[in-house]
Amino acid sequence: YSYEVVATRVVNLKAYWPDKGLDIRSGPHRFTTFDRMSPAVSFSVVTDTHEDTKRIQRLNQAIDWETTDFLVHTGDAFHWIDSEEHLFRSWLRPTGAGLAHSKSLIFARGNHELRGPFARQLLDYVPTPEGRFYYARDAGPVHLIVLDTGEDKPDDTNVYAELNRTAPYRTEELDWFRQHVNTTARVSTAPFRVIVMHQPEWGWLTNGPDAWVGTADAAGVDLVIAGHRHRFSYTAPGPDVEHSYHLLVVGQDQVARVDATVTDLTVAVTGTDGSLVHTVTIPRR
């Protein structure tokens, strides 16, 4: 698709025939939408940039944009969100420099995005057709599920001043997750099922994460990619592991590159210094 953005200044907003200034135009730009019929897909994952614009620049430089179909950010782009200006300055503008008007951004909200006077406006700037922070997309052989793991502390934690209601929100999200994996044919027919979310422990939950883990396992989820811990870890499924999916936690100064075909899914994690941190290949079940 090709598109351009046009903004027209209104000099004097009269009741009739307002005085207008010159148009400002950006573009034309081009991008490719997600294609479930594609035999392969490649995407890059970053996390926990926490307003560090130099870190974002280093991550952008470490990504092979020519061969990356889209970017995933698994949350905590901020410490908290103060204003629109803060949102653009600390994240959207430097991140957009890498996207270059041609790559899509998938954003999984982190716990820090629930904090600050402008936090409730965030969805206006990373909108989804569903109007929420949890949803699913199909990209080539991958069925991608984006989850919102909410806060990492109970709603009654005193610093939240009784303004948080994440417990009922997460209950609604779990209902959606269950319904989605039970009624969406693509969940079972896609070669791979990947979840991206912020907290690898599924966030703070009144009754713990068992219901979420059980739903993911029953759906045959192959890989969960998360952040939150600020350091790398990888857990393979096995007899001593409480889940049947591969769990990859990306560190702050790392890029996880995912390459999937109809037979294999490979993840390579590299540091911004160019070092190879880890690689794993997951065969189709």
Coordinates of C-alpha atoms in Angstrom, one line a residue:
Y1 CA 0.0 0.0 0.0
S2 CA 1.0 3.6 -0.6
Y3 CA -0.1 6.5 1.6
E4 CA 0.7 10.1 2.5
V5 CA -0.2 12.2 5.5
V6 CA -1.5 15.7 5.0
A7 CA -2.0 18.4 7.7
T8 CA -3.6 21.7 6.9
R9 CA -3.2 24.6 9.3
V10 CA -6.4 26.6 10.2
V11 CA -5.3 30.2 10.7
N12 CA -8.7 31.6 11.7
L13 CA -11.5 29.2 12.6
K14 CA -14.5 31.4 11.5
A15 CA -18.0 30.0 11.4
Y16 CA -17.9 30.0 7.6
W17 CA -15.0 29.8 5.2
P18 CA -12.2 29.5 7.8
D19 CA -8.8 30.9 6.8
K20 CA -6.4 28.1 6.0
G21 CA -2.7 27.9 5.7
L22 CA -0.5 25.8 3.6
D23 CA -0.6 22.0 3.6
I24 CA 2.2 20.0 5.2
R25 CA 2.7 16.7 3.5
S26 CA 4.6 13.5 4.5
G27 CA 5.1 10.8 1.9
P28 CA 4.2 9.0 -0.2
H29 CA 5.2 6.1 1.9
R30 CA 4.8 2.4 1.3
F31 CA 4.1 -0.6 3.6
T32 CA 3.0 -4.2 3.3
T33 CA 0.1 -5.6 5.4
F34 CA 0.2 -8.9 7.2
D35 CA -0.3 -11.9 4.8
R36 CA -1.3 -15.2 6.3
M37 CA -0.7 -16.9 3.0
S38 CA 3.0 -16.0 2.9
P39 CA 5.2 -19.1 3.3
A40 CA 7.6 -17.3 5.6
V41 CA 7.9 -14.3 7.9
S42 CA 10.6 -12.5 9.8
F43 CA 10.2 -10.1 12.6
S44 CA 12.3 -8.4 15.3
V45 CA 11.6 -8.1 19.0
V46 CA 12.9 -5.4 21.5
T47 CA 11.8 -4.6 25.0
D48 CA 12.1 -2.4 28.1
T49 CA 13.6 0.6 26.4
H50 CA 12.5 2.8 29.3
E51 CA 12.8 6.2 27.6
D52 CA 16.4 5.7 26.8
T53 CA 16.6 7.2 23.3
K54 CA 20.2 6.2 22.8
R55 CA 19.3 2.6 23.6
I56 CA 16.5 2.8 21.0
Q57 CA 19.0 4.1 18.5
R58 CA 21.4 1.3 19.2
L59 CA 18.6 -1.3 18.8
N60 CA 17.4 0.3 15.6
Q61 CA 21.0 0.0 14.2
A62 CA 21.1 -3.7 15.3
I63 CA 18.0 -4.6 13.3
D64 CA 18.2 -5.7 9.7
W65 CA 15.3 -3.6 8.5
E66 CA 15.5 -4.7 4.9
T67 CA 14.6 -8.3 5.9
T68 CA 12.4 -7.5 8.9
D69 CA 8.7 -7.6 8.1
F70 CA 7.6 -5.8 11.4
L71 CA 8.8 -4.8 14.8
V72 CA 7.5 -6.1 18.1
H73 CA 8.0 -4.1 21.4
T74 CA 7.1 -6.1 24.4
G75 CA 6.5 -3.2 26.7
D76 CA 8.0 -0.8 29.3
A77 CA 8.8 1.8 26.7
F78 CA 8.4 4.3 29.5
H79 CA 8.9 4.7 33.3
W80 CA 5.5 6.4 33.2
I81 CA 3.6 8.6 30.7
D82 CA 3.2 12.3 31.4
S83 CA 2.0 13.8 28.2
E84 CA 1.7 13.6 24.5
E85 CA 5.0 15.4 24.1
H86 CA 6.7 12.9 26.5
L87 CA 5.2 10.0 24.6
F88 CA 6.6 11.2 21.3
R89 CA 10.0 12.4 22.6
S90 CA 10.8 9.3 24.7
W91 CA 9.5 6.6 22.4
L92 CA 7.4 7.1 19.3
R93 CA 9.7 9.5 17.5
P94 CA 13.0 7.5 18.0
T95 CA 11.2 4.2 17.4
G96 CA 9.6 5.6 14.3
A97 CA 13.0 6.5 12.9
G98 CA 13.7 2.8 12.6
L99 CA 10.3 1.9 11.2
A100 CA 10.8 4.6 8.6
H101 CA 7.1 4.8 7.7
S102 CA 7.2 1.4 6.1
K103 CA 7.2 -1.2 8.9
S104 CA 4.4 -2.1 11.3
L105 CA 4.7 -1.9 15.0
I106 CA 3.2 -4.6 17.3
F107 CA 3.1 -3.3 20.9
A108 CA 2.5 -5.4 24.0
R109 CA 1.7 -3.1 26.9
G110 CA 4.1 -3.3 29.9
N111 CA 3.3 -2.5 33.5
H112 CA 5.0 0.9 33.4
E113 CA 2.6 1.9 30.6
L114 CA -0.3 1.8 33.2
R115 CA 1.3 4.6 35.2
G116 CA 1.3 8.4 34.8
P117 CA -1.3 11.1 34.0
F118 CA -1.3 10.3 30.3
A119 CA -1.2 6.5 30.5
R120 CA -4.9 6.2 29.7
Q121 CA -4.5 7.9 26.4
L122 CA -1.8 5.5 25.1
L123 CA -4.1 3.5 23.0
D124 CA -4.9 6.6 20.9
Y125 CA -1.3 6.6 19.8
V126 CA -0.8 2.8 19.2
P127 CA -4.4 2.1 18.1
T128 CA -5.7 -1.3 17.2
P129 CA -8.9 -2.2 15.3
E130 CA -10.1 -4.0 18.4
G131 CA -9.7 -1.0 20.6
R132 CA -7.7 -2.8 23.2
F133 CA -4.2 -4.0 24.1
Y134 CA -4.8 -7.8 23.5
Y135 CA -5.5 -9.2 20.1
A136 CA -4.2 -11.6 17.5
R137 CA -2.6 -11.3 14.0
D138 CA -1.6 -13.8 11.3
A139 CA 1.7 -13.3 9.7
G140 CA 2.8 -16.0 7.3
P141 CA 3.1 -19.3 9.1
V142 CA 2.8 -17.6 12.5
H143 CA -0.4 -17.0 14.5
L144 CA 0.7 -14.2 16.8
I145 CA -1.2 -13.5 20.0
V146 CA -0.5 -10.2 21.8
L147 CA -1.4 -10.2 25.5
D148 CA -1.5 -7.5 28.1
T149 CA 0.0 -8.7 31.4
G150 CA -1.2 -5.7 33.4
E151 CA 0.5 -4.6 36.6
D152 CA 3.1 -6.4 38.6
K153 CA 1.5 -5.5 41.9
P154 CA -2.0 -5.9 43.4
D155 CA -4.6 -3.2 42.7
D156 CA -4.7 -2.2 46.4
T157 CA -1.0 -1.4 46.5
N158 CA -0.9 2.0 48.2
V159 CA 1.1 3.9 45.5
Y160 CA -1.8 3.3 43.0
A161 CA -4.1 5.3 45.3
E162 CA -7.0 2.9 44.6
L163 CA -7.2 3.9 40.9
N164 CA -6.2 0.5 39.4
R165 CA -8.7 -2.1 38.4
T166 CA -6.5 -4.6 36.7
A167 CA -8.0 -7.7 38.3
P168 CA -11.4 -7.5 36.5
Y169 CA -9.6 -6.4 33.4
R170 CA -7.4 -9.5 33.4
T171 CA -10.4 -11.7 34.0
E172 CA -12.0 -10.2 30.9
E173 CA -8.8 -10.8 29.0
L174 CA -8.6 -14.4 30.1
D175 CA -12.1 -15.0 28.9
W176 CA -11.1 -13.6 25.5
F177 CA -8.0 -15.7 25.4
R178 CA -9.9 -18.8 26.1
Q179 CA -12.6 -18.1 23.6
H180 CA -10.0 -17.1 21.0
V181 CA -8.0 -20.3 21.1
N182 CA -11.1 -22.4 21.3
T183 CA -13.0 -20.8 18.4
T184 CA -10.4 -19.6 16.0
A185 CA -9.5 -22.1 13.4
R186 CA -6.1 -20.5 12.7
V187 CA -4.9 -21.4 16.2
S188 CA -4.9 -25.1 15.3
T189 CA -4.1 -24.8 11.6
A190 CA -1.2 -22.3 11.7
P191 CA 2.2 -24.0 11.6
F192 CA 3.3 -22.0 14.7
R193 CA 1.6 -20.2 17.6
V194 CA 3.6 -17.4 19.3
I195 CA 2.6 -15.2 22.2
V196 CA 4.2 -11.8 22.8
M197 CA 3.7 -10.2 26.2
H198 CA 5.6 -8.2 28.8
Q199 CA 5.8 -10.2 32.0
P200 CA 7.0 -13.8 31.6
E201 CA 5.1 -14.7 34.8
W202 CA 1.9 -13.4 33.2
G203 CA 1.6 -10.4 35.5
W204 CA 0.1 -10.0 38.9
L205 CA -3.0 -12.3 39.2
T206 CA -5.3 -12.9 42.1
N207 CA -5.2 -16.7 41.6
G208 CA -1.8 -17.0 40.0
P209 CA -1.0 -17.9 36.4
D210 CA -2.2 -21.5 36.2
A211 CA -5.3 -20.7 34.1
W212 CA -3.2 -18.7 31.6
V213 CA -0.5 -21.3 31.3
G214 CA -3.1 -24.1 30.9
T215 CA -4.9 -22.2 28.2
A216 CA -1.6 -21.6 26.3
D217 CA -0.6 -25.3 26.7
A218 CA -4.0 -26.5 25.5
A219 CA -3.8 -24.3 22.5
G220 CA -0.4 -25.7 21.5
V221 CA 1.5 -22.5 21.9
D222 CA 5.0 -23.0 20.6
L223 CA 6.8 -19.9 21.9
V224 CA 6.2 -17.1 24.4
I225 CA 8.4 -14.0 24.0
A226 CA 8.5 -11.6 26.9
G227 CA 10.7 -8.9 28.6
H228 CA 10.3 -7.3 32.0
R229 CA 13.4 -8.8 33.7
H230 CA 15.9 -6.6 31.8
R231 CA 18.1 -9.7 31.2
F232 CA 18.0 -12.7 28.9
S233 CA 16.7 -16.1 29.8
Y234 CA 15.5 -19.1 27.9
T235 CA 13.5 -22.0 29.2
A236 CA 12.8 -25.0 27.0
P237 CA 9.8 -27.3 27.7
G238 CA 10.6 -30.5 29.5
P239 CA 9.6 -32.8 32.3
D240 CA 10.6 -30.4 35.1
V241 CA 9.0 -27.4 33.4
E242 CA 5.5 -26.3 34.2
H243 CA 4.6 -25.3 30.7
S244 CA 4.9 -27.0 27.3
Y245 CA 6.0 -23.9 25.3
H246 CA 9.4 -22.4 24.8
L247 CA 9.8 -19.2 27.0
L248 CA 12.2 -16.6 25.7
V249 CA 12.9 -13.5 27.8
V250 CA 14.7 -10.7 25.9
G251 CA 17.2 -8.4 27.6
Q252 CA 17.2 -4.6 27.4
D253 CA 20.0 -4.3 25.0
Q254 CA 19.1 -7.2 22.8
V255 CA 17.2 -7.9 19.6
A256 CA 15.4 -11.2 19.1
R257 CA 15.1 -12.0 15.4
V258 CA 12.3 -14.5 14.6
D259 CA 12.4 -16.3 11.2
A260 CA 9.5 -18.8 10.5
T261 CA 8.7 -21.0 7.6
V262 CA 6.0 -23.7 7.4
T263 CA 8.4 -26.2 8.9
D264 CA 10.7 -24.4 11.3
L265 CA 10.8 -21.4 13.5
T266 CA 14.2 -20.0 14.5
V267 CA 15.0 -17.3 17.0
A268 CA 18.4 -15.6 17.2
V269 CA 19.0 -13.2 20.1
T270 CA 21.9 -10.7 19.6
G271 CA 23.2 -7.9 21.7
T272 CA 23.6 -4.3 20.4
D273 CA 27.3 -5.0 20.4
G274 CA 26.8 -7.6 17.7
S275 CA 27.4 -10.6 20.0
L276 CA 25.2 -13.7 19.6
V277 CA 23.4 -14.4 22.8
H278 CA 21.3 -17.4 22.0
T279 CA 19.7 -19.2 19.1
V280 CA 17.1 -21.9 19.0
T281 CA 15.1 -23.7 16.3
I282 CA 11.6 -25.0 17.0
P283 CA 10.3 -27.6 14.5
R284 CA 6.7 -27.7 13.6
R285 CA 4.7 -30.0 15.8

